[in-house]
PDB file of C-alpha atoms in Angstrom:
ATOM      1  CA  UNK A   1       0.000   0.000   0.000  1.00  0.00           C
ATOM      2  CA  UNK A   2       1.151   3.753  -0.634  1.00  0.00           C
ATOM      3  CA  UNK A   3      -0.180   6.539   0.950  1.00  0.00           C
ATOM      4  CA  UNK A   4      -0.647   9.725  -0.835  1.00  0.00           C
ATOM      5  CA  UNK A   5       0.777  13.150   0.793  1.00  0.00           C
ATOM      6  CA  UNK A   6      -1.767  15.997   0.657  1.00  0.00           C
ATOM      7  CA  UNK A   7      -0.698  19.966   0.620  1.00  0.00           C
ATOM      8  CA  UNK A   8      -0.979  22.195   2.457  1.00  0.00           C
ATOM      9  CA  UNK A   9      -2.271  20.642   5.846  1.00  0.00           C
ATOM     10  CA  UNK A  10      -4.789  23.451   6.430  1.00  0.00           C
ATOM     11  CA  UNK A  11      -6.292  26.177   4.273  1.00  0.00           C
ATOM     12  CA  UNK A  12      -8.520  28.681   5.245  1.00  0.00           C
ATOM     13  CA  UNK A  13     -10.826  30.732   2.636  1.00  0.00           C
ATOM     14  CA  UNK A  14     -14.030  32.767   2.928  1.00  0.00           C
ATOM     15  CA  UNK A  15     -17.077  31.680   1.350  1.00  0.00           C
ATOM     16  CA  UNK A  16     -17.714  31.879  -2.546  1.00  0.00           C
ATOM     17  CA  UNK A  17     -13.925  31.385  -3.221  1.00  0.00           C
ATOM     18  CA  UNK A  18     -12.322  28.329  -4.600  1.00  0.00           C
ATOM     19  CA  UNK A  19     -10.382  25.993  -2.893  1.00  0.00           C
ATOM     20  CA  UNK A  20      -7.670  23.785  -4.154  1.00  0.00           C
ATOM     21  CA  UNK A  21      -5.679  20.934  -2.293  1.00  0.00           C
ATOM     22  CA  UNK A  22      -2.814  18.765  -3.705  1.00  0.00           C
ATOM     23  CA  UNK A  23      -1.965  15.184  -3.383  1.00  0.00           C
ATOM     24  CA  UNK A  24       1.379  13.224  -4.060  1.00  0.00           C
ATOM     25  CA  UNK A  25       2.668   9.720  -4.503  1.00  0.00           C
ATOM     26  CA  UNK A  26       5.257   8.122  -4.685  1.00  0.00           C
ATOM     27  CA  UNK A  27       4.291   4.786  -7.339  1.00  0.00           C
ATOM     28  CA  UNK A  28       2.399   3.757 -10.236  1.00  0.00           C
ATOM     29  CA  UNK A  29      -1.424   3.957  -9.507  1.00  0.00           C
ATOM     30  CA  UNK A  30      -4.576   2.512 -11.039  1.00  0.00           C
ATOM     31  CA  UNK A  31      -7.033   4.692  -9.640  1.00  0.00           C
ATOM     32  CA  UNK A  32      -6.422   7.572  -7.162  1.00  0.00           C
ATOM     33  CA  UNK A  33      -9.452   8.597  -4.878  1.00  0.00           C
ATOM     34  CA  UNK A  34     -10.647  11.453  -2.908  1.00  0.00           C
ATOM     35  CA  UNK A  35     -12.316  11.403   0.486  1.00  0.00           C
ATOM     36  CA  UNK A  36     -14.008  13.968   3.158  1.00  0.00           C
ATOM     37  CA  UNK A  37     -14.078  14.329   6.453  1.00  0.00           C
ATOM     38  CA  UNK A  38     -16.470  16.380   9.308  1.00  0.00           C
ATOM     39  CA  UNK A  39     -15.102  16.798  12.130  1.00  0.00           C
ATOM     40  CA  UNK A  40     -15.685  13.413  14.250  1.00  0.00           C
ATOM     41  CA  UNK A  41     -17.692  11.874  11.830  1.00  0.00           C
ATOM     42  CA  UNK A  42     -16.649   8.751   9.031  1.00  0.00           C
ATOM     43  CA  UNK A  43     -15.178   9.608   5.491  1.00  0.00           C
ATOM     44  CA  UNK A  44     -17.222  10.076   2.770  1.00  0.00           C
ATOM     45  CA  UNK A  45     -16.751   9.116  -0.893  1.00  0.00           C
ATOM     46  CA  UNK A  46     -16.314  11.597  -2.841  1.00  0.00           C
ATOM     47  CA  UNK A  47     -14.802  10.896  -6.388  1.00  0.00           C
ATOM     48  CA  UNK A  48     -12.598   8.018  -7.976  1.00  0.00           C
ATOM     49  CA  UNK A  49      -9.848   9.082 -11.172  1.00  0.00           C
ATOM     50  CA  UNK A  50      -8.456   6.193 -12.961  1.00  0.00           C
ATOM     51  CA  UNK A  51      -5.127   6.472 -14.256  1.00  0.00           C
ATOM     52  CA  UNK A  52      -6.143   6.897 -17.741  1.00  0.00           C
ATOM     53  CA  UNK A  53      -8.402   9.480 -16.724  1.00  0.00           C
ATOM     54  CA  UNK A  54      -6.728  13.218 -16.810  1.00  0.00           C
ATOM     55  CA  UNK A  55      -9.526  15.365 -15.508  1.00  0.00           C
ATOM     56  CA  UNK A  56     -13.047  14.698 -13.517  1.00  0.00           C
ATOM     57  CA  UNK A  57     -15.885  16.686 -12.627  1.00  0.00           C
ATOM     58  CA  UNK A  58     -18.594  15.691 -10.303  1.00  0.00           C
ATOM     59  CA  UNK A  59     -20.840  19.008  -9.147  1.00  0.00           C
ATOM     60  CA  UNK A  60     -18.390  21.823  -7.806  1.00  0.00           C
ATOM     61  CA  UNK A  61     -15.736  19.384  -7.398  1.00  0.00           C
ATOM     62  CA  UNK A  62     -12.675  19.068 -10.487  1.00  0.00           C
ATOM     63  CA  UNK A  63     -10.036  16.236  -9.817  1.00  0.00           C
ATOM     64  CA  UNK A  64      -6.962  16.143 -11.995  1.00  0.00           C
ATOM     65  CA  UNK A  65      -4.477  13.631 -12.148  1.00  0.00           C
ATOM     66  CA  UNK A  66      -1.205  13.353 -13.340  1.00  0.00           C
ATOM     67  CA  UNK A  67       0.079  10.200 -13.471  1.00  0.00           C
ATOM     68  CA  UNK A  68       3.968  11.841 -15.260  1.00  0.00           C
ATOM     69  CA  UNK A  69       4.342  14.330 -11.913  1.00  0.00           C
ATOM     70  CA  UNK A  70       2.133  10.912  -9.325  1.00  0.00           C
ATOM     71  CA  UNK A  71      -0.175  13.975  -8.446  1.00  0.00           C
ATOM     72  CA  UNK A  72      -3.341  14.483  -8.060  1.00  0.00           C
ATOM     73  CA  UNK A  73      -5.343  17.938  -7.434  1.00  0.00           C
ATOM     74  CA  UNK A  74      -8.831  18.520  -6.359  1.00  0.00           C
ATOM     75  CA  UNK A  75     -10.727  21.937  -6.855  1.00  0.00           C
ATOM     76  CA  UNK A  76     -13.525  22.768  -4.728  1.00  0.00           C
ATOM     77  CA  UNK A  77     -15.137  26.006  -6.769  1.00  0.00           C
ATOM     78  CA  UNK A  78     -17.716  28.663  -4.837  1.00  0.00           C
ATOM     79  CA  UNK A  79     -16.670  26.687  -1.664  1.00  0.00           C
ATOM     80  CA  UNK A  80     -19.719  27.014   1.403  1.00  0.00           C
ATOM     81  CA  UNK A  81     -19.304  27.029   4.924  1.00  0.00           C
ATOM     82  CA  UNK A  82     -20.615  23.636   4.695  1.00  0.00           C
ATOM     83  CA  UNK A  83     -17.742  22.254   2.843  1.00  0.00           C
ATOM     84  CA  UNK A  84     -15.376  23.108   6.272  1.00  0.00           C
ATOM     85  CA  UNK A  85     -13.916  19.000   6.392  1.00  0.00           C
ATOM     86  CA  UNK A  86     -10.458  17.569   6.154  1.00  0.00           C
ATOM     87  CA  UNK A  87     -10.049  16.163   2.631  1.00  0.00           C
ATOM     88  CA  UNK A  88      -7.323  12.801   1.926  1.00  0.00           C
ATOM     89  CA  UNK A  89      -6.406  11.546  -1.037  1.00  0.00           C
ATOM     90  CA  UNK A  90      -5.506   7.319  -0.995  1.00  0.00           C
ATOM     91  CA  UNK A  91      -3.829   5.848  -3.870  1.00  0.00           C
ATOM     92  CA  UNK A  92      -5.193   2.944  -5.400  1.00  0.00           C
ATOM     93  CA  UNK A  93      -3.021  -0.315  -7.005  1.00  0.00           C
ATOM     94  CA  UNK A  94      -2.882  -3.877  -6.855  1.00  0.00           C
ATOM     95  CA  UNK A  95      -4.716  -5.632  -4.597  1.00  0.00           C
ATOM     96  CA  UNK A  96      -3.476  -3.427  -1.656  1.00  0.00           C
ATOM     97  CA  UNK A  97      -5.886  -1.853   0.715  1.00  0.00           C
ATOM     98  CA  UNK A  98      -6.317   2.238   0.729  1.00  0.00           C
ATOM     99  CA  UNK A  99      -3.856   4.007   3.039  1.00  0.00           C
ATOM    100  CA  UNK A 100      -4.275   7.839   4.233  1.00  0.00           C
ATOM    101  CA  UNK A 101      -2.411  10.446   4.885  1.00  0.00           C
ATOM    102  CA  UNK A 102      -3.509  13.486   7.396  1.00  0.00           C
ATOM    103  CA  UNK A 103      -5.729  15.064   5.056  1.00  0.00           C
ATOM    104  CA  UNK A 104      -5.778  18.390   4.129  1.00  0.00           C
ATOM    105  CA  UNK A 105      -7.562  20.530   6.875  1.00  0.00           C
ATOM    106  CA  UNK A 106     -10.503  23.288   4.941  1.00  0.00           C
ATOM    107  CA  UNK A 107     -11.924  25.933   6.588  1.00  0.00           C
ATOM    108  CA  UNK A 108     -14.413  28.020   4.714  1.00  0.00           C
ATOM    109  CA  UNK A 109     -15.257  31.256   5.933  1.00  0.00           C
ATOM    110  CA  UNK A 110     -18.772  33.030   5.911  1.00  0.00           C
TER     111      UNK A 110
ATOM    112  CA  UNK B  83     -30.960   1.413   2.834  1.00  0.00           C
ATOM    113  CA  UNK B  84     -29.203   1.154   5.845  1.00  0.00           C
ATOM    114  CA  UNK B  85     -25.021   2.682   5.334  1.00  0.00           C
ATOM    115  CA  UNK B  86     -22.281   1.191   7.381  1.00  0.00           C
ATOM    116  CA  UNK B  87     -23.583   1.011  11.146  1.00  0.00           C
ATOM    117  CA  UNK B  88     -21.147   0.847  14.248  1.00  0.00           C
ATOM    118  CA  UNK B  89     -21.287   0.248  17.809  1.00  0.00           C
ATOM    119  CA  UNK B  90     -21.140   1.598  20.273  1.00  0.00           C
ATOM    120  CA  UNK B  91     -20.773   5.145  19.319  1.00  0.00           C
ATOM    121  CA  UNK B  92     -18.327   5.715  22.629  1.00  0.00           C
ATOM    122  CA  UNK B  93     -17.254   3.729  24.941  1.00  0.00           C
ATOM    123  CA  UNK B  94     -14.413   4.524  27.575  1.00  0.00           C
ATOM    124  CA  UNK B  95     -12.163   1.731  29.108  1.00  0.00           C
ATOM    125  CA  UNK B  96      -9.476   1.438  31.607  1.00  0.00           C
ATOM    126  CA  UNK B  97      -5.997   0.504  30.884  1.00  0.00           C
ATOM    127  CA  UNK B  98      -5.720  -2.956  30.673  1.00  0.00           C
ATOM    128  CA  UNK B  99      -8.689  -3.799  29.745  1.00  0.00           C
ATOM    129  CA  UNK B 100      -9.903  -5.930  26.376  1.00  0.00           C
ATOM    130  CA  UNK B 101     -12.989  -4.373  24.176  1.00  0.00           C
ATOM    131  CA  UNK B 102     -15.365  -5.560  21.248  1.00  0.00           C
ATOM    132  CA  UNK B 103     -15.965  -2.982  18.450  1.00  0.00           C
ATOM    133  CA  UNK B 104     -18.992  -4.009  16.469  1.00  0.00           C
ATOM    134  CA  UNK B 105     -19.700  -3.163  12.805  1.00  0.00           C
ATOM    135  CA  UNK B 106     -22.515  -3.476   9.843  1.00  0.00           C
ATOM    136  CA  UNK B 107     -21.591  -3.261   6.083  1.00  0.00           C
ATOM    137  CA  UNK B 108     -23.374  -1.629   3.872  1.00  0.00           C
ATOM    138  CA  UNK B 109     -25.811  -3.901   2.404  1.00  0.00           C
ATOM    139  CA  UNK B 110     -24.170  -5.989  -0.691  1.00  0.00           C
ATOM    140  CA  UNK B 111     -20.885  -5.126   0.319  1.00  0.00           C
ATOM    141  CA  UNK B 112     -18.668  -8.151   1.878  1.00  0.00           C
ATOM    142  CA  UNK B 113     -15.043  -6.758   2.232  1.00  0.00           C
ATOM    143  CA  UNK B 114     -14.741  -4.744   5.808  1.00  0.00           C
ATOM    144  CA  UNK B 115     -11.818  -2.997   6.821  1.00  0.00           C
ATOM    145  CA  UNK B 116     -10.945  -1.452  10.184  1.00  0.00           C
ATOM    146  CA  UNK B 117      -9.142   1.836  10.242  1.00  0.00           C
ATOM    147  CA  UNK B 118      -7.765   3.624  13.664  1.00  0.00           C
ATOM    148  CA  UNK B 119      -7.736   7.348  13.942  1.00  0.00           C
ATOM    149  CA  UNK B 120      -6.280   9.358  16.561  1.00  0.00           C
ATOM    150  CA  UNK B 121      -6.761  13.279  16.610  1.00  0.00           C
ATOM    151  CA  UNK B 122      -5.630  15.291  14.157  1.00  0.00           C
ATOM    152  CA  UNK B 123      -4.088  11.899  12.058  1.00  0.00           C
ATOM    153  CA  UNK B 124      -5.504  10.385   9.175  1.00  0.00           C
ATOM    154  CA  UNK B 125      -6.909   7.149   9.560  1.00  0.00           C
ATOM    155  CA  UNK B 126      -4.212   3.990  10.271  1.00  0.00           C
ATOM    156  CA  UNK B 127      -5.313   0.908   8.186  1.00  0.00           C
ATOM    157  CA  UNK B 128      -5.529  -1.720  11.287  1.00  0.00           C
ATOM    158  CA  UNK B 129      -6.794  -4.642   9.127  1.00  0.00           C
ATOM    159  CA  UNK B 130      -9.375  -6.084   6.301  1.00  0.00           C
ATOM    160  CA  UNK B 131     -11.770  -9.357   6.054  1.00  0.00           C
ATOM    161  CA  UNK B 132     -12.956 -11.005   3.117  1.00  0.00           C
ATOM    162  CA  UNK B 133     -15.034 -14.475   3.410  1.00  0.00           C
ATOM    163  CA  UNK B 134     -14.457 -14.307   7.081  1.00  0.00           C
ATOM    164  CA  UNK B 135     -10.729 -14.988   6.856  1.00  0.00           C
ATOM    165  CA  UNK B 136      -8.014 -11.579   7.694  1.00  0.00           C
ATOM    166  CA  UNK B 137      -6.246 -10.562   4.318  1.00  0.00           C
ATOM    167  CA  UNK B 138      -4.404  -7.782   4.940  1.00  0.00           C
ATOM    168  CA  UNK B 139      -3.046  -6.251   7.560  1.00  0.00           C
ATOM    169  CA  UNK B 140      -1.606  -3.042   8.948  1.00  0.00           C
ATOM    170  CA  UNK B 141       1.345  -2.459  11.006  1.00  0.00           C
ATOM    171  CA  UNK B 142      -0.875  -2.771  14.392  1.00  0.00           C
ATOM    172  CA  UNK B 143       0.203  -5.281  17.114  1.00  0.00           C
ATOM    173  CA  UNK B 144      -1.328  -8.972  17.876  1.00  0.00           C
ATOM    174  CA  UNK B 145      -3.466  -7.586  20.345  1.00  0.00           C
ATOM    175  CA  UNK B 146      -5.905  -6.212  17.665  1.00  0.00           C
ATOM    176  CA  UNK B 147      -7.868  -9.141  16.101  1.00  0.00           C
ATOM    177  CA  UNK B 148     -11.196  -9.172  14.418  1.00  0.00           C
ATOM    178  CA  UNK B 149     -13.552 -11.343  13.481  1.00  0.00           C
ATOM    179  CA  UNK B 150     -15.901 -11.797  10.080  1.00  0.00           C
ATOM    180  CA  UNK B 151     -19.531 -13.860  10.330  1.00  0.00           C
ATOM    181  CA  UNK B 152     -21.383 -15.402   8.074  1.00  0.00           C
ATOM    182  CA  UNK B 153     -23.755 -12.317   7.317  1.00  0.00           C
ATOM    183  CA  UNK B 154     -20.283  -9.857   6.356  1.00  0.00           C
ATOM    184  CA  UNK B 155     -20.905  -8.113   9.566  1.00  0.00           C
ATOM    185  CA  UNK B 156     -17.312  -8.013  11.706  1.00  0.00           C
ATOM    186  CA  UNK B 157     -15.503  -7.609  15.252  1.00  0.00           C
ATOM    187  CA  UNK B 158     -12.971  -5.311  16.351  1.00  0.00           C
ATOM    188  CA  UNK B 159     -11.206  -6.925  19.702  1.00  0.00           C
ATOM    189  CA  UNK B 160      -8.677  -4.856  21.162  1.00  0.00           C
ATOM    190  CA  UNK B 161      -6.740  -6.481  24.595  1.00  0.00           C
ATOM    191  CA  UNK B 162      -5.189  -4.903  27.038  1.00  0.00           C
ATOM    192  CA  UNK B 163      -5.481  -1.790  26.241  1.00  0.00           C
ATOM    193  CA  UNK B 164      -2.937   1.188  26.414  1.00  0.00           C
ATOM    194  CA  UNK B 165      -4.013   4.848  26.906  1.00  0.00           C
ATOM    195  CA  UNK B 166      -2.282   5.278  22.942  1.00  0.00           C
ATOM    196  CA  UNK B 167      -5.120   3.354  21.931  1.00  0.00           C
ATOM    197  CA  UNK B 168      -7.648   6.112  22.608  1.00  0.00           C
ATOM    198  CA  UNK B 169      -8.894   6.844  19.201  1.00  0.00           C
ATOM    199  CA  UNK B 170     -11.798   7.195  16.690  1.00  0.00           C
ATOM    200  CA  UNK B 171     -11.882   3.318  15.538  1.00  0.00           C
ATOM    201  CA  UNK B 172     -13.344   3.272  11.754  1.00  0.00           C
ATOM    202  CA  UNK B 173     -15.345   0.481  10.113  1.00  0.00           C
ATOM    203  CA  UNK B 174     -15.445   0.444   5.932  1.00  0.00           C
ATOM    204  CA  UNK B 175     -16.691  -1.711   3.782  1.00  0.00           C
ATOM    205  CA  UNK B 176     -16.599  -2.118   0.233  1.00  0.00           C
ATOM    206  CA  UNK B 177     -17.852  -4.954  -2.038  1.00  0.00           C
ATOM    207  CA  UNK B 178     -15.687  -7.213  -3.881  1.00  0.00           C
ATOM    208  CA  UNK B 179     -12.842  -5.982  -6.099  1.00  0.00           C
ATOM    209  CA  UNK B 180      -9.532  -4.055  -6.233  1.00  0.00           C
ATOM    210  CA  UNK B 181      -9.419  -0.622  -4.410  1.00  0.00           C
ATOM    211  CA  UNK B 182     -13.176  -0.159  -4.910  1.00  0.00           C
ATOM    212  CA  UNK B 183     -14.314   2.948  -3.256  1.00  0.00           C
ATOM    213  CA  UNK B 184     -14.770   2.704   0.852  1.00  0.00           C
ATOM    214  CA  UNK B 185     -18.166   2.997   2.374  1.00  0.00           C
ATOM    215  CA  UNK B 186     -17.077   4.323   6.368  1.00  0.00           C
ATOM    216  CA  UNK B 187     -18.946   4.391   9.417  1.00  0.00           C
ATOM    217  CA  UNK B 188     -19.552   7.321  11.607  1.00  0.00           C
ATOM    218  CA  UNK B 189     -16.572   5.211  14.328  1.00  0.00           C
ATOM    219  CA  UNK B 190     -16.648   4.252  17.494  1.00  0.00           C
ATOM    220  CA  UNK B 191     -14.634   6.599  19.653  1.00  0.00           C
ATOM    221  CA  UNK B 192     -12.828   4.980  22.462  1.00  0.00           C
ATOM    222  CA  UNK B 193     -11.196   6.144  25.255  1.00  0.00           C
ATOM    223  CA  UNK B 194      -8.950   4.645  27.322  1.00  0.00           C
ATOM    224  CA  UNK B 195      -8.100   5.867  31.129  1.00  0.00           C
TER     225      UNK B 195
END
């Protein structure tokens, strides 16, 4: 298993603005996924890019991956108070279970 | 239909002692994993059960075992506990099939004193 390295570890922005977080790894992926967090609560789902995939939208969220650089970025756009969360990335591959890292910590701003 | 359920929600324990972690898949889904998370960490993969046998298994000492029945559902046994292993305790399951996206629980958070 490989564990993907998010950046930064907290970002703050006020409501309406965009938010972007980065993820790194360190090997050859099938699929990279994207996961949130509240505060004390499980992780949720959130979207899955295969490594033939470059781009993915689903709603306000944008996932890119490249697979040249092993990074991955996801792009939260007109972020809400409601999408305050810590956000991991987990590389996928082989028959290896998903491994996190510690997330990248969002506060939006009203 | 019913997401991944977990029990109890909290639960505190003195050192020493052992504790069962309980857990529900997601209906249709028979792969559970266990993840531990302590605050402000991302969650630790502890272990993972398939057709009630263990098949992987995080770097996490002997004294965590689990269990897998019949009906997917699974057990998270944790003996003699150590104040470290205060934590949110995550249950996931997923059905069958390579890195298939994770279905959590809201934890059980456990505290040891």
């Amino acid at each position: 298993s490989q564990q993907g390295e998010e950046d930064p570890q907290a970002l703050s922005i006020q409501e309406g603005e965009n938010a972007t977080m980065n993820c790194s790894y360190k090997t050859s992926i099938n699929n990279l996924q994207w996961y949130r967090q509240n505060s004390g609560r499980g992780l949720v789902h959130l979207i899955l890019i295969r490594s033939n995939e470059r781009e993915k939208h689903s709603g306000r969220l944008r996932v890119t991956l490249d697979t040249s650089k092993k990074s991955s970025s996801l792009l939260i756009t007109a972020s809400r108070a409601a999408d305050t969360a810590s956000y991991f990335c987990a590389p996928g591959g082989g028959n290896t279970p998903l491994v996190f890292g510690k997330g990248t910590r969002l506060s939006v701003i009203a | 239909d019913a997401g991944v359920t977990q029990s109890p929600t909290h639960l505190i324990k003195t050192r020493g002692q052992q504790v069962t972690l309980r857990c529900s898949p997601k209906s249709g889904h028979d792969t559970v994993s266990w993840y531990q998370q302590a605050l402000g960490q991302g969650p630790q993969f502890i272990f993972q059960y398939y057709e009630e046998e263990e098949r992987q298994r995080g770097n996490f000492p002997d004294r965590f075992s689990g269990h897998q029945f019949p009906n997917y559902s699974s057990e998270l046994n944790v003996n003699a506990l150590l104040l470290g292993d205060s934590a949110l305790y995550l249950c996931a399951s997923s059905p069958t099939g390579t890195n298939s996206p994770l279905h959590f629980g809201n934890g059980t958070r456990l505290t040891v004193t």
